[in-house]
Every structure is written in structure tokens, then in C-alpha cells.
mmCIF file with all atom_site columns, C-alpha atoms in Angstrom:
data_model
loop_
_atom_site.group_PDB
_atom_site.id
_atom_site.type_symbol
_atom_site.label_atom_id
_atom_site.label_alt_id
_atom_site.label_comp_id
_atom_site.label_asym_id
_atom_site.label_entity_id
_atom_site.label_seq_id
_atom_site.pdbx_PDB_ins_code
_atom_site.Cartn_x
_atom_site.Cartn_y
_atom_site.Cartn_z
_atom_site.occupancy
_atom_site.B_iso_or_equiv
_atom_site.pdbx_formal_charge
_atom_site.auth_seq_id
_atom_site.auth_comp_id
_atom_site.auth_asym_id
_atom_site.auth_atom_id
_atom_site.pdbx_PDB_model_num
ATOM 1   C CA . MET A 1 1   ? -91.269 20.330 -71.930 1.00 44.00 ? 1   MET A CA 1
ATOM 2   C CA . LYS A 1 2   ? -88.921 17.447 -71.165 1.00 45.00 ? 2   LYS A CA 1
ATOM 3   C CA . ARG A 1 3   ? -84.964 18.426 -71.968 1.00 45.00 ? 3   ARG A CA 1
ATOM 4   C CA . THR A 1 4   ? -82.678 16.424 -74.163 1.00 44.00 ? 4   THR A CA 1
ATOM 5   C CA . PRO A 1 5   ? -80.074 14.992 -73.487 1.00 47.00 ? 5   PRO A CA 1
ATOM 6   C CA . SER A 1 6   ? -78.325 17.122 -76.499 1.00 45.00 ? 6   SER A CA 1
ATOM 7   C CA . GLY A 1 7   ? -79.655 19.761 -74.353 1.00 47.00 ? 7   GLY A CA 1
ATOM 8   C CA . SER A 1 8   ? -77.757 18.684 -70.520 1.00 45.00 ? 8   SER A CA 1
ATOM 9   C CA . VAL A 1 9   ? -74.345 17.684 -72.783 1.00 42.00 ? 9   VAL A CA 1
ATOM 10  C CA . PHE A 1 10  ? -74.778 21.435 -73.745 1.00 40.00 ? 10  PHE A CA 1
ATOM 11  C CA . GLY A 1 11  ? -74.938 22.715 -70.456 1.00 47.00 ? 11  GLY A CA 1
ATOM 12  C CA . GLY A 1 12  ? -71.904 20.697 -69.404 1.00 48.00 ? 12  GLY A CA 1
ATOM 13  C CA . LEU A 1 13  ? -70.468 22.088 -72.188 1.00 41.00 ? 13  LEU A CA 1
ATOM 14  C CA . ILE A 1 14  ? -71.251 25.983 -70.897 1.00 43.00 ? 14  ILE A CA 1
ATOM 15  C CA . ALA A 1 15  ? -69.684 24.978 -67.440 1.00 47.00 ? 15  ALA A CA 1
ATOM 16  C CA . ALA A 1 16  ? -66.593 23.177 -68.492 1.00 46.00 ? 16  ALA A CA 1
ATOM 17  C CA . VAL A 1 17  ? -65.289 26.733 -70.438 1.00 40.00 ? 17  VAL A CA 1
ATOM 18  C CA . LEU A 1 18  ? -66.714 29.086 -68.127 1.00 42.00 ? 18  LEU A CA 1
ATOM 19  C CA . CYS A 1 19  ? -64.559 26.951 -65.218 1.00 42.00 ? 19  CYS A CA 1
ATOM 20  C CA . ILE A 1 20  ? -61.456 27.184 -67.647 1.00 39.00 ? 20  ILE A CA 1
ATOM 21  C CA . VAL A 1 21  ? -61.790 30.449 -68.096 1.00 37.00 ? 21  VAL A CA 1
ATOM 22  C CA . THR A 1 22  ? -62.770 31.607 -64.416 1.00 40.00 ? 22  THR A CA 1
ATOM 23  C CA . LEU A 1 23  ? -60.073 28.885 -62.976 1.00 39.00 ? 23  LEU A CA 1
ATOM 24  C CA . THR A 1 24  ? -57.115 30.924 -66.390 1.00 41.00 ? 24  THR A CA 1
ATOM 25  C CA . GLY A 1 25  ? -58.512 34.440 -64.498 1.00 41.00 ? 25  GLY A CA 1
ATOM 26  C CA . CYS A 1 26  ? -57.519 33.907 -61.729 1.00 37.00 ? 26  CYS A CA 1
ATOM 27  C CA . GLU A 1 27  ? -53.830 32.932 -62.152 1.00 38.00 ? 27  GLU A CA 1
ATOM 28  C CA . ASP A 1 28  ? -52.720 37.230 -62.583 1.00 37.00 ? 28  ASP A CA 1
ATOM 29  C CA . LEU A 1 29  ? -54.748 37.652 -58.717 1.00 33.00 ? 29  LEU A CA 1
ATOM 30  C CA . PRO A 1 30  ? -51.984 38.561 -56.395 1.00 36.00 ? 30  PRO A CA 1
ATOM 31  C CA . LYS A 1 31  ? -51.337 36.305 -54.092 1.00 34.00 ? 31  LYS A CA 1
ATOM 32  C CA . ALA A 1 32  ? -52.508 36.110 -50.642 1.00 35.00 ? 32  ALA A CA 1
ATOM 33  C CA . PRO A 1 33  ? -49.918 37.555 -48.049 1.00 35.00 ? 33  PRO A CA 1
ATOM 34  C CA . GLY A 1 34  ? -47.701 34.346 -46.523 1.00 34.00 ? 34  GLY A CA 1
ATOM 35  C CA . VAL A 1 35  ? -47.897 32.447 -49.459 1.00 32.00 ? 35  VAL A CA 1
ATOM 36  C CA . PRO A 1 36  ? -45.156 30.973 -50.189 1.00 34.00 ? 36  PRO A CA 1
ATOM 37  C CA . GLY A 1 37  ? -43.374 32.539 -52.905 1.00 34.00 ? 37  GLY A CA 1
ATOM 38  C CA . THR A 1 38  ? -45.566 35.501 -52.612 1.00 33.00 ? 38  THR A CA 1
ATOM 39  C CA . PRO A 1 39  ? -42.894 38.396 -52.741 1.00 33.00 ? 39  PRO A CA 1
ATOM 40  C CA . SER A 1 40  ? -43.581 40.562 -50.229 1.00 31.00 ? 40  SER A CA 1
ATOM 41  C CA . THR A 1 41  ? -43.097 37.438 -47.622 1.00 30.00 ? 41  THR A CA 1
ATOM 42  C CA . SER A 1 42  ? -38.864 37.879 -48.902 1.00 31.00 ? 42  SER A CA 1
ATOM 43  C CA . THR A 1 43  ? -38.919 41.845 -49.119 1.00 32.00 ? 43  THR A CA 1
ATOM 44  C CA . ALA A 1 44  ? -40.418 41.855 -45.481 1.00 32.00 ? 44  ALA A CA 1
ATOM 45  C CA . ALA A 1 45  ? -37.366 39.669 -44.725 1.00 32.00 ? 45  ALA A CA 1
ATOM 46  C CA . ALA A 1 46  ? -34.901 41.727 -46.053 1.00 35.00 ? 46  ALA A CA 1
ATOM 47  C CA . GLN A 1 47  ? -35.976 44.958 -44.676 1.00 37.00 ? 47  GLN A CA 1
ATOM 48  C CA . ASP A 1 48  ? -35.889 43.493 -40.492 1.00 41.00 ? 48  ASP A CA 1
ATOM 49  C CA . PRO A 1 49  ? -34.219 46.567 -39.096 1.00 41.00 ? 49  PRO A CA 1
ATOM 50  C CA . GLY A 1 50  ? -32.446 43.452 -37.230 1.00 44.00 ? 50  GLY A CA 1
ATOM 51  C CA . GLN A 1 51  ? -30.253 42.276 -39.481 1.00 46.00 ? 51  GLN A CA 1
ATOM 52  C CA . VAL A 1 52  ? -27.438 42.913 -41.352 1.00 46.00 ? 52  VAL A CA 1
ATOM 53  C CA . SER A 1 53  ? -26.805 42.148 -45.171 1.00 46.00 ? 53  SER A CA 1
ATOM 54  C CA . SER A 1 54  ? -25.134 39.444 -44.381 1.00 54.00 ? 54  SER A CA 1
ATOM 55  C CA . GLY A 1 55  ? -27.617 38.169 -41.723 1.00 68.00 ? 55  GLY A CA 1
ATOM 56  C CA . LYS A 1 56  ? -26.008 38.183 -39.050 1.00 81.00 ? 56  LYS A CA 1
ATOM 57  C CA . PRO A 1 57  ? -27.676 40.496 -36.471 1.00 87.00 ? 57  PRO A CA 1
ATOM 58  C CA . ALA A 1 58  ? -27.006 44.113 -36.216 1.00 93.00 ? 58  ALA A CA 1
ATOM 59  C CA . SER A 1 59  ? -26.736 44.125 -32.731 1.00 94.00 ? 59  SER A CA 1
ATOM 60  C CA . VAL A 1 60  ? -26.487 42.068 -29.649 1.00 95.00 ? 60  VAL A CA 1
ATOM 61  C CA . GLU A 1 61  ? -27.065 41.926 -25.738 1.00 96.00 ? 61  GLU A CA 1
ATOM 62  C CA . THR A 1 62  ? -24.424 40.952 -23.415 1.00 96.00 ? 62  THR A CA 1
ATOM 63  C CA . LYS A 1 63  ? -22.398 42.679 -20.318 1.00 96.00 ? 63  LYS A CA 1
ATOM 64  C CA . VAL A 1 64  ? -19.248 43.337 -19.505 1.00 97.00 ? 64  VAL A CA 1
ATOM 65  C CA . ILE A 1 65  ? -16.122 41.879 -17.770 1.00 97.00 ? 65  ILE A CA 1
ATOM 66  C CA . ARG A 1 66  ? -13.426 43.181 -18.123 1.00 97.00 ? 66  ARG A CA 1
ATOM 67  C CA . VAL A 1 67  ? -11.629 46.903 -19.990 1.00 98.00 ? 67  VAL A CA 1
ATOM 68  C CA . ILE A 1 68  ? -8.143  45.561 -21.589 1.00 97.00 ? 68  ILE A CA 1
ATOM 69  C CA . ASP A 1 69  ? -7.382  48.495 -23.495 1.00 97.00 ? 69  ASP A CA 1
ATOM 70  C CA . GLY A 1 70  ? -8.655  52.366 -24.068 1.00 97.00 ? 70  GLY A CA 1
ATOM 71  C CA . ASP A 1 71  ? -10.428 50.708 -26.732 1.00 98.00 ? 71  ASP A CA 1
ATOM 72  C CA . THR A 1 72  ? -11.363 47.174 -25.772 1.00 97.00 ? 72  THR A CA 1
ATOM 73  C CA . VAL A 1 73  ? -13.372 45.516 -23.484 1.00 98.00 ? 73  VAL A CA 1
ATOM 74  C CA . ALA A 1 74  ? -14.048 41.445 -22.904 1.00 97.00 ? 74  ALA A CA 1
ATOM 75  C CA . VAL A 1 75  ? -17.343 40.518 -22.886 1.00 96.00 ? 75  VAL A CA 1
ATOM 76  C CA . LEU A 1 76  ? -19.581 37.475 -22.393 1.00 94.00 ? 76  LEU A CA 1
ATOM 77  C CA . PRO A 1 77  ? -19.566 35.521 -25.677 1.00 91.00 ? 77  PRO A CA 1
ATOM 78  C CA . VAL A 1 78  ? -23.396 35.540 -26.341 1.00 89.00 ? 78  VAL A CA 1
ATOM 79  C CA . ALA A 1 79  ? -24.345 33.504 -29.825 1.00 83.00 ? 79  ALA A CA 1
ATOM 80  C CA . GLY A 1 80  ? -24.843 36.264 -32.619 1.00 81.00 ? 80  GLY A CA 1
ATOM 81  C CA . LEU A 1 81  ? -21.117 38.238 -31.294 1.00 82.00 ? 81  LEU A CA 1
ATOM 82  C CA . LEU A 1 82  ? -18.915 37.160 -33.665 1.00 59.00 ? 82  LEU A CA 1
ATOM 83  C CA . GLU A 1 83  ? -19.480 34.502 -37.347 1.00 53.00 ? 83  GLU A CA 1
ATOM 84  C CA . ALA A 1 84  ? -18.007 31.784 -36.146 1.00 47.00 ? 84  ALA A CA 1
ATOM 85  C CA . THR A 1 85  ? -19.740 32.004 -32.223 1.00 47.00 ? 85  THR A CA 1
ATOM 86  C CA . ASP A 1 86  ? -20.976 28.066 -32.013 1.00 47.00 ? 86  ASP A CA 1
ATOM 87  C CA . LYS A 1 87  ? -17.227 28.061 -31.259 1.00 55.00 ? 87  LYS A CA 1
ATOM 88  C CA . HIS A 1 88  ? -16.609 30.258 -29.366 1.00 56.00 ? 88  HIS A CA 1
ATOM 89  C CA . LEU A 1 89  ? -18.986 29.887 -26.860 1.00 58.00 ? 89  LEU A CA 1
ATOM 90  C CA . GLY A 1 90  ? -16.793 27.615 -24.654 1.00 70.00 ? 90  GLY A CA 1
ATOM 91  C CA . ILE A 1 91  ? -14.651 30.139 -23.442 1.00 77.00 ? 91  ILE A CA 1
ATOM 92  C CA . PRO A 1 92  ? -14.967 32.710 -20.854 1.00 87.00 ? 92  PRO A CA 1
ATOM 93  C CA . GLU A 1 93  ? -15.088 35.854 -22.273 1.00 92.00 ? 93  GLU A CA 1
ATOM 94  C CA . HIS A 1 94  ? -15.394 37.331 -26.019 1.00 94.00 ? 94  HIS A CA 1
ATOM 95  C CA . THR A 1 95  ? -12.803 40.962 -27.440 1.00 95.00 ? 95  THR A CA 1
ATOM 96  C CA . VAL A 1 96  ? -14.419 44.045 -28.676 1.00 97.00 ? 96  VAL A CA 1
ATOM 97  C CA . ARG A 1 97  ? -12.421 46.902 -30.206 1.00 97.00 ? 97  ARG A CA 1
ATOM 98  C CA . LEU A 1 98  ? -13.964 49.902 -30.278 1.00 98.00 ? 98  LEU A CA 1
ATOM 99  C CA . LEU A 1 99  ? -14.825 50.726 -34.118 1.00 98.00 ? 99  LEU A CA 1
ATOM 100 C CA . GLY A 1 100 ? -13.658 53.530 -35.242 1.00 97.00 ? 100 GLY A CA 1
ATOM 101 C CA . ILE A 1 101 ? -11.124 54.826 -32.525 1.00 98.00 ? 101 ILE A CA 1
ATOM 102 C CA . ASP A 1 102 ? -8.143  54.233 -31.130 1.00 97.00 ? 102 ASP A CA 1
ATOM 103 C CA . ALA A 1 103 ? -6.672  54.517 -27.321 1.00 98.00 ? 103 ALA A CA 1
ATOM 104 C CA . PRO A 1 104 ? -2.557  54.878 -26.309 1.00 96.00 ? 104 PRO A CA 1
ATOM 105 C CA . GLU A 1 105 ? -1.769  51.029 -26.241 1.00 94.00 ? 105 GLU A CA 1
ATOM 106 C CA . MET A 1 106 ? -1.072  49.291 -22.733 1.00 94.00 ? 106 MET A CA 1
ATOM 107 C CA . ASN A 1 107 ? 1.963   47.724 -25.215 1.00 91.00 ? 107 ASN A CA 1
ATOM 108 C CA . TYR A 1 108 ? 1.536   44.311 -22.655 1.00 90.00 ? 108 TYR A CA 1
ATOM 109 C CA . HIS A 1 109 ? 3.248   41.897 -25.157 1.00 84.00 ? 109 HIS A CA 1
ATOM 110 C CA . LYS A 1 110 ? 6.344   44.406 -26.017 1.00 84.00 ? 110 LYS A CA 1
ATOM 111 C CA . ASP A 1 111 ? 9.499   45.276 -24.558 1.00 83.00 ? 111 ASP A CA 1
ATOM 112 C CA . ALA A 1 112 ? 8.403   48.708 -23.919 1.00 88.00 ? 112 ALA A CA 1
ATOM 113 C CA . GLU A 1 113 ? 5.949   50.202 -21.172 1.00 92.00 ? 113 GLU A CA 1
ATOM 114 C CA . PRO A 1 114 ? 2.948   51.004 -21.563 1.00 93.00 ? 114 PRO A CA 1
ATOM 115 C CA . GLU A 1 115 ? 2.273   54.484 -24.650 1.00 94.00 ? 115 GLU A CA 1
ATOM 116 C CA . CYS A 1 116 ? 1.600   57.658 -23.008 1.00 96.00 ? 116 CYS A CA 1
ATOM 117 C CA . GLY A 1 117 ? -1.898  57.977 -21.458 1.00 96.00 ? 117 GLY A CA 1
ATOM 118 C CA . ALA A 1 118 ? -2.479  54.295 -22.299 1.00 96.00 ? 118 ALA A CA 1
ATOM 119 C CA . ARG A 1 119 ? -2.653  53.712 -18.361 1.00 97.00 ? 119 ARG A CA 1
ATOM 120 C CA . ALA A 1 120 ? -5.330  57.026 -18.177 1.00 97.00 ? 120 ALA A CA 1
ATOM 121 C CA . ALA A 1 121 ? -7.454  55.830 -21.500 1.00 98.00 ? 121 ALA A CA 1
ATOM 122 C CA . THR A 1 122 ? -9.005  51.786 -19.375 1.00 98.00 ? 122 THR A CA 1
ATOM 123 C CA . ASP A 1 123 ? -9.285  53.933 -16.418 1.00 98.00 ? 123 ASP A CA 1
ATOM 124 C CA . HIS A 1 124 ? -11.811 56.465 -17.599 1.00 98.00 ? 124 HIS A CA 1
ATOM 125 C CA . LEU A 1 125 ? -13.058 53.212 -20.633 1.00 98.00 ? 125 LEU A CA 1
ATOM 126 C CA . GLY A 1 126 ? -13.168 51.171 -16.821 1.00 97.00 ? 126 GLY A CA 1
ATOM 127 C CA . GLY A 1 127 ? -15.290 53.798 -15.618 1.00 97.00 ? 127 GLY A CA 1
ATOM 128 C CA . ILE A 1 128 ? -17.748 53.572 -18.466 1.00 97.00 ? 128 ILE A CA 1
ATOM 129 C CA . LEU A 1 129 ? -17.959 50.314 -19.366 1.00 97.00 ? 129 LEU A CA 1
ATOM 130 C CA . PRO A 1 130 ? -17.745 48.384 -15.113 1.00 97.00 ? 130 PRO A CA 1
ATOM 131 C CA . GLN A 1 131 ? -17.929 44.272 -15.300 1.00 97.00 ? 131 GLN A CA 1
ATOM 132 C CA . GLY A 1 132 ? -21.112 43.361 -15.255 1.00 96.00 ? 132 GLY A CA 1
ATOM 133 C CA . MET A 1 133 ? -22.740 46.222 -17.147 1.00 96.00 ? 133 MET A CA 1
ATOM 134 C CA . PRO A 1 134 ? -24.927 44.879 -19.709 1.00 97.00 ? 134 PRO A CA 1
ATOM 135 C CA . VAL A 1 135 ? -24.208 46.321 -22.650 1.00 98.00 ? 135 VAL A CA 1
ATOM 136 C CA . THR A 1 136 ? -25.341 46.720 -26.781 1.00 97.00 ? 136 THR A CA 1
ATOM 137 C CA . ILE A 1 137 ? -22.807 44.793 -29.558 1.00 97.00 ? 137 ILE A CA 1
ATOM 138 C CA . GLU A 1 138 ? -23.524 47.575 -33.113 1.00 97.00 ? 138 GLU A CA 1
ATOM 139 C CA . PHE A 1 139 ? -22.090 45.934 -35.720 1.00 96.00 ? 139 PHE A CA 1
ATOM 140 C CA . ASP A 1 140 ? -21.603 49.116 -37.984 1.00 97.00 ? 140 ASP A CA 1
ATOM 141 C CA . PRO A 1 141 ? -23.330 48.002 -41.976 1.00 94.00 ? 141 PRO A CA 1
ATOM 142 C CA . GLY A 1 142 ? -20.987 49.640 -43.999 1.00 93.00 ? 142 GLY A CA 1
ATOM 143 C CA . ALA A 1 143 ? -17.243 47.768 -41.475 1.00 94.00 ? 143 ALA A CA 1
ATOM 144 C CA . ASP A 1 144 ? -16.118 44.236 -41.064 1.00 92.00 ? 144 ASP A CA 1
ATOM 145 C CA . ARG A 1 145 ? -17.269 42.550 -38.502 1.00 92.00 ? 145 ARG A CA 1
ATOM 146 C CA . THR A 1 146 ? -14.664 41.023 -36.941 1.00 91.00 ? 146 THR A CA 1
ATOM 147 C CA . ASP A 1 147 ? -10.171 42.313 -37.675 1.00 91.00 ? 147 ASP A CA 1
ATOM 148 C CA . ARG A 1 148 ? -7.977  39.439 -38.347 1.00 89.00 ? 148 ARG A CA 1
ATOM 149 C CA . TYR A 1 149 ? -7.219  38.906 -34.331 1.00 89.00 ? 149 TYR A CA 1
ATOM 150 C CA . GLY A 1 150 ? -11.507 37.230 -34.148 1.00 89.00 ? 150 GLY A CA 1
ATOM 151 C CA . ARG A 1 151 ? -12.083 40.048 -32.391 1.00 93.00 ? 151 ARG A CA 1
ATOM 152 C CA . SER A 1 152 ? -15.665 41.974 -33.462 1.00 95.00 ? 152 SER A CA 1
ATOM 153 C CA . LEU A 1 153 ? -15.208 45.100 -34.393 1.00 96.00 ? 153 LEU A CA 1
ATOM 154 C CA . ALA A 1 154 ? -18.073 47.585 -33.505 1.00 97.00 ? 154 ALA A CA 1
ATOM 155 C CA . TYR A 1 155 ? -19.809 50.128 -30.997 1.00 98.00 ? 155 TYR A CA 1
ATOM 156 C CA . VAL A 1 156 ? -20.585 49.009 -26.955 1.00 98.00 ? 156 VAL A CA 1
ATOM 157 C CA . ILE A 1 157 ? -24.177 51.404 -25.741 1.00 97.00 ? 157 ILE A CA 1
ATOM 158 C CA . THR A 1 158 ? -24.518 51.493 -22.289 1.00 94.00 ? 158 THR A CA 1
ATOM 159 C CA . PRO A 1 159 ? -27.866 52.543 -20.700 1.00 88.00 ? 159 PRO A CA 1
ATOM 160 C CA . ALA A 1 160 ? -25.643 55.083 -19.583 1.00 88.00 ? 160 ALA A CA 1
ATOM 161 C CA . HIS A 1 161 ? -23.919 56.335 -22.782 1.00 82.00 ? 161 HIS A CA 1
ATOM 162 C CA . ASN A 1 162 ? -25.707 55.868 -25.888 1.00 87.00 ? 162 ASN A CA 1
ATOM 163 C CA . ASP A 1 163 ? -21.447 56.101 -27.125 1.00 97.00 ? 163 ASP A CA 1
ATOM 164 C CA . ALA A 1 164 ? -18.366 54.109 -25.368 1.00 98.00 ? 164 ALA A CA 1
ATOM 165 C CA . ALA A 1 165 ? -16.255 54.883 -28.190 1.00 98.00 ? 165 ALA A CA 1
ATOM 166 C CA . ARG A 1 166 ? -17.272 58.517 -28.549 1.00 97.00 ? 166 ARG A CA 1
ATOM 167 C CA . GLN A 1 167 ? -17.109 58.867 -25.019 1.00 97.00 ? 167 GLN A CA 1
ATOM 168 C CA . GLN A 1 168 ? -13.772 58.280 -25.289 1.00 98.00 ? 168 GLN A CA 1
ATOM 169 C CA . VAL A 1 169 ? -12.560 61.013 -27.662 1.00 98.00 ? 169 VAL A CA 1
ATOM 170 C CA . THR A 1 170 ? -15.292 63.076 -26.198 1.00 98.00 ? 170 THR A CA 1
ATOM 171 C CA . ASP A 1 171 ? -13.277 63.357 -22.997 1.00 98.00 ? 171 ASP A CA 1
ATOM 172 C CA . GLY A 1 172 ? -9.774  63.229 -25.260 1.00 98.00 ? 172 GLY A CA 1
ATOM 173 C CA . TYR A 1 173 ? -9.314  59.774 -24.792 1.00 98.00 ? 173 TYR A CA 1
ATOM 174 C CA . ALA A 1 174 ? -8.558  58.186 -28.531 1.00 98.00 ? 174 ALA A CA 1
ATOM 175 C CA . MET A 1 175 ? -8.913  59.640 -31.352 1.00 98.00 ? 175 MET A CA 1
ATOM 176 C CA . PRO A 1 176 ? -11.339 58.771 -34.529 1.00 98.00 ? 176 PRO A CA 1
ATOM 177 C CA . TRP A 1 177 ? -8.963  55.905 -36.728 1.00 97.00 ? 177 TRP A CA 1
ATOM 178 C CA . PHE A 1 178 ? -9.456  52.822 -39.192 1.00 95.00 ? 178 PHE A CA 1
ATOM 179 C CA . PRO A 1 179 ? -7.347  51.030 -40.921 1.00 90.00 ? 179 PRO A CA 1
ATOM 180 C CA . LYS A 1 180 ? -5.864  52.820 -43.640 1.00 90.00 ? 180 LYS A CA 1
ATOM 181 C CA . GLY A 1 181 ? -8.184  50.775 -47.017 1.00 88.00 ? 181 GLY A CA 1
ATOM 182 C CA . GLU A 1 182 ? -10.711 49.538 -44.882 1.00 90.00 ? 182 GLU A CA 1
ATOM 183 C CA . SER A 1 183 ? -14.139 51.709 -45.330 1.00 92.00 ? 183 SER A CA 1
ATOM 184 C CA . GLU A 1 184 ? -15.172 54.551 -42.700 1.00 95.00 ? 184 GLU A CA 1
ATOM 185 C CA . PRO A 1 185 ? -17.507 53.461 -40.334 1.00 97.00 ? 185 PRO A CA 1
ATOM 186 C CA . GLN A 1 186 ? -20.249 55.671 -40.396 1.00 97.00 ? 186 GLN A CA 1
ATOM 187 C CA . ARG A 1 187 ? -20.067 57.530 -37.135 1.00 97.00 ? 187 ARG A CA 1
ATOM 188 C CA . ILE A 1 188 ? -15.826 59.276 -37.978 1.00 97.00 ? 188 ILE A CA 1
ATOM 189 C CA . PRO A 1 189 ? -17.667 62.431 -38.835 1.00 98.00 ? 189 PRO A CA 1
ATOM 190 C CA . GLU A 1 190 ? -18.801 63.173 -35.115 1.00 97.00 ? 190 GLU A CA 1
ATOM 191 C CA . TYR A 1 191 ? -15.673 61.391 -34.234 1.00 98.00 ? 191 TYR A CA 1
ATOM 192 C CA . ARG A 1 192 ? -13.783 63.772 -36.076 1.00 97.00 ? 192 ARG A CA 1
ATOM 193 C CA . THR A 1 193 ? -15.386 66.948 -34.391 1.00 98.00 ? 193 THR A CA 1
ATOM 194 C CA . ALA A 1 194 ? -15.808 65.362 -30.569 1.00 98.00 ? 194 ALA A CA 1
ATOM 195 C CA . ALA A 1 195 ? -12.068 65.156 -31.534 1.00 98.00 ? 195 ALA A CA 1
ATOM 196 C CA . ASP A 1 196 ? -11.566 68.229 -32.317 1.00 97.00 ? 196 ASP A CA 1
ATOM 197 C CA . ASN A 1 197 ? -13.029 69.714 -29.129 1.00 98.00 ? 197 ASN A CA 1
ATOM 198 C CA . ALA A 1 198 ? -10.952 67.461 -27.244 1.00 98.00 ? 198 ALA A CA 1
ATOM 199 C CA . VAL A 1 199 ? -7.723  68.756 -27.947 1.00 97.00 ? 199 VAL A CA 1
ATOM 200 C CA . ALA A 1 200 ? -8.556  71.951 -28.208 1.00 97.00 ? 200 ALA A CA 1
ATOM 201 C CA . GLN A 1 201 ? -9.637  72.264 -24.045 1.00 97.00 ? 201 GLN A CA 1
ATOM 202 C CA . HIS A 1 202 ? -6.450  69.855 -23.713 1.00 97.00 ? 202 HIS A CA 1
ATOM 203 C CA . ALA A 1 203 ? -9.739  67.295 -22.440 1.00 98.00 ? 203 ALA A CA 1
ATOM 204 C CA . GLY A 1 204 ? -7.916  63.726 -20.533 1.00 97.00 ? 204 GLY A CA 1
ATOM 205 C CA . ALA A 1 205 ? -4.192  62.236 -22.329 1.00 97.00 ? 205 ALA A CA 1
ATOM 206 C CA . HIS A 1 206 ? -4.550  65.810 -24.333 1.00 97.00 ? 206 HIS A CA 1
ATOM 207 C CA . SER A 1 207 ? -3.103  67.417 -21.618 1.00 96.00 ? 207 SER A CA 1
ATOM 208 C CA . GLN A 1 208 ? -0.672  65.373 -21.019 1.00 94.00 ? 208 GLN A CA 1
ATOM 209 C CA . CYS A 1 209 ? 0.808   64.013 -23.868 1.00 96.00 ? 209 CYS A CA 1
ATOM 210 C CA . SER A 1 210 ? 1.762   65.993 -27.740 1.00 92.00 ? 210 SER A CA 1
ATOM 211 C CA . SER A 1 211 ? -0.228  63.051 -29.603 1.00 92.00 ? 211 SER A CA 1
ATOM 212 C CA . ILE A 1 212 ? -2.573  59.983 -28.259 1.00 93.00 ? 212 ILE A CA 1
ATOM 213 C CA . GLY A 1 213 ? -3.221  56.651 -30.601 1.00 86.00 ? 213 GLY A CA 1
ATOM 214 C CA . ARG A 1 214 ? -2.698  56.408 -34.080 1.00 85.00 ? 214 ARG A CA 1
ATOM 215 C CA . GLY A 1 215 ? -5.363  59.646 -35.260 1.00 70.00 ? 215 GLY A CA 1
#
């Protein structure tokens, strides 16, 4: 039987309705991975273990240039090392203050002799962090990354020592410490345990000094 024009129009209306229903139903379907705006894309970036909450790298690879004292070391400036890295790339070294410890002061900028145990602590850290040693500068997610002097505050990891600061405490050349009013670094509890053992055994500078550092 020959189709009438009205039947053709009716069929077209049905097709249009089906198309609208199909498109409407697709709006509630989850977006494919990788599509801009997909929640999983932003969540994955936020959970990247190589980033801290500020978006800056949680750790940086560099090399030791020199040891300054028992809790401070100068390293090769590299991108990501501190908040204002770009303007510091022209200088020969960047200072890192070992987070969570304090060693006797060398008093470089004071009219005073080094504190008891300061030279020994400096020499001992020099053995842990010799010139040219590749190191990982690891930031604590709950602590400040820099201090008021522009120094990085971080843990220093070497191939031989998982934590240079902890080794200083374990061997008796530094004590656990962080500024009052600041968040406690995550590794302070293990530093305290190491310090108790070092004091009990009169290790390192504890054998000659009544107290070392501010711990």
C-alpha cells in the first residue's frame, strides 16, 4: 500500500521524540575519564603523593655543597627547592636547616667562641653529608617550608642515611627542637627516643657537654 504524506510526517515526529529522549537520558551518565570537568581528574591530581597541599613538590633532588654547622647545610639551588626559587637560581648555593633538631652554635656572626660540642657536631654532619653527595630534600606536610631567613626547613635524605637529622641526634650531636608556637614536625617523636638513648649512653658531644642545642 502506498504511504500517505501524513504517515511520513507522523513517523518523523516519532523519530524526533525518540532522539530527544535519548539525548536527555545521556545527561545523567558519568563522563569518560580524562574529559575536562570530570571529578576524577581533579581528585587524582589532588591526591598525587609527589605534591603537598600548596601544589609545591614534597621532595627535591639536589647535591651537597658544604656543611655550615651541626644542623645546617648548603646545597645546589634547584627548581622547586623553595617558594621563590626562580629569583634564587643565580646564586651558588641554598641553605637548608635540618627540620626538627638543634645543634650547638658555631657563633659565626657573634663575638663569642663556639658552644660546647659545636665543632664536633659540624664535623660529624660533614661526614654524613660530604661535598657532592646527592641528597633528597623532603618537606614535612605539616610544617613551614622556609624560615624567616629564607632557609628551607626540611629533612635531608642520603643513600646511606634515611635521615641526616636523626643520625645527628642518634650519635649525640644534636637534640630534638622546633620553635614554640609552630606545628610539631612529624618526626619529632622518633628524634626524642633517639635523644634519650644518646644522653643515657653519653654519646657524641654528651660525653663532654652538660647540654647541647636547645632541645
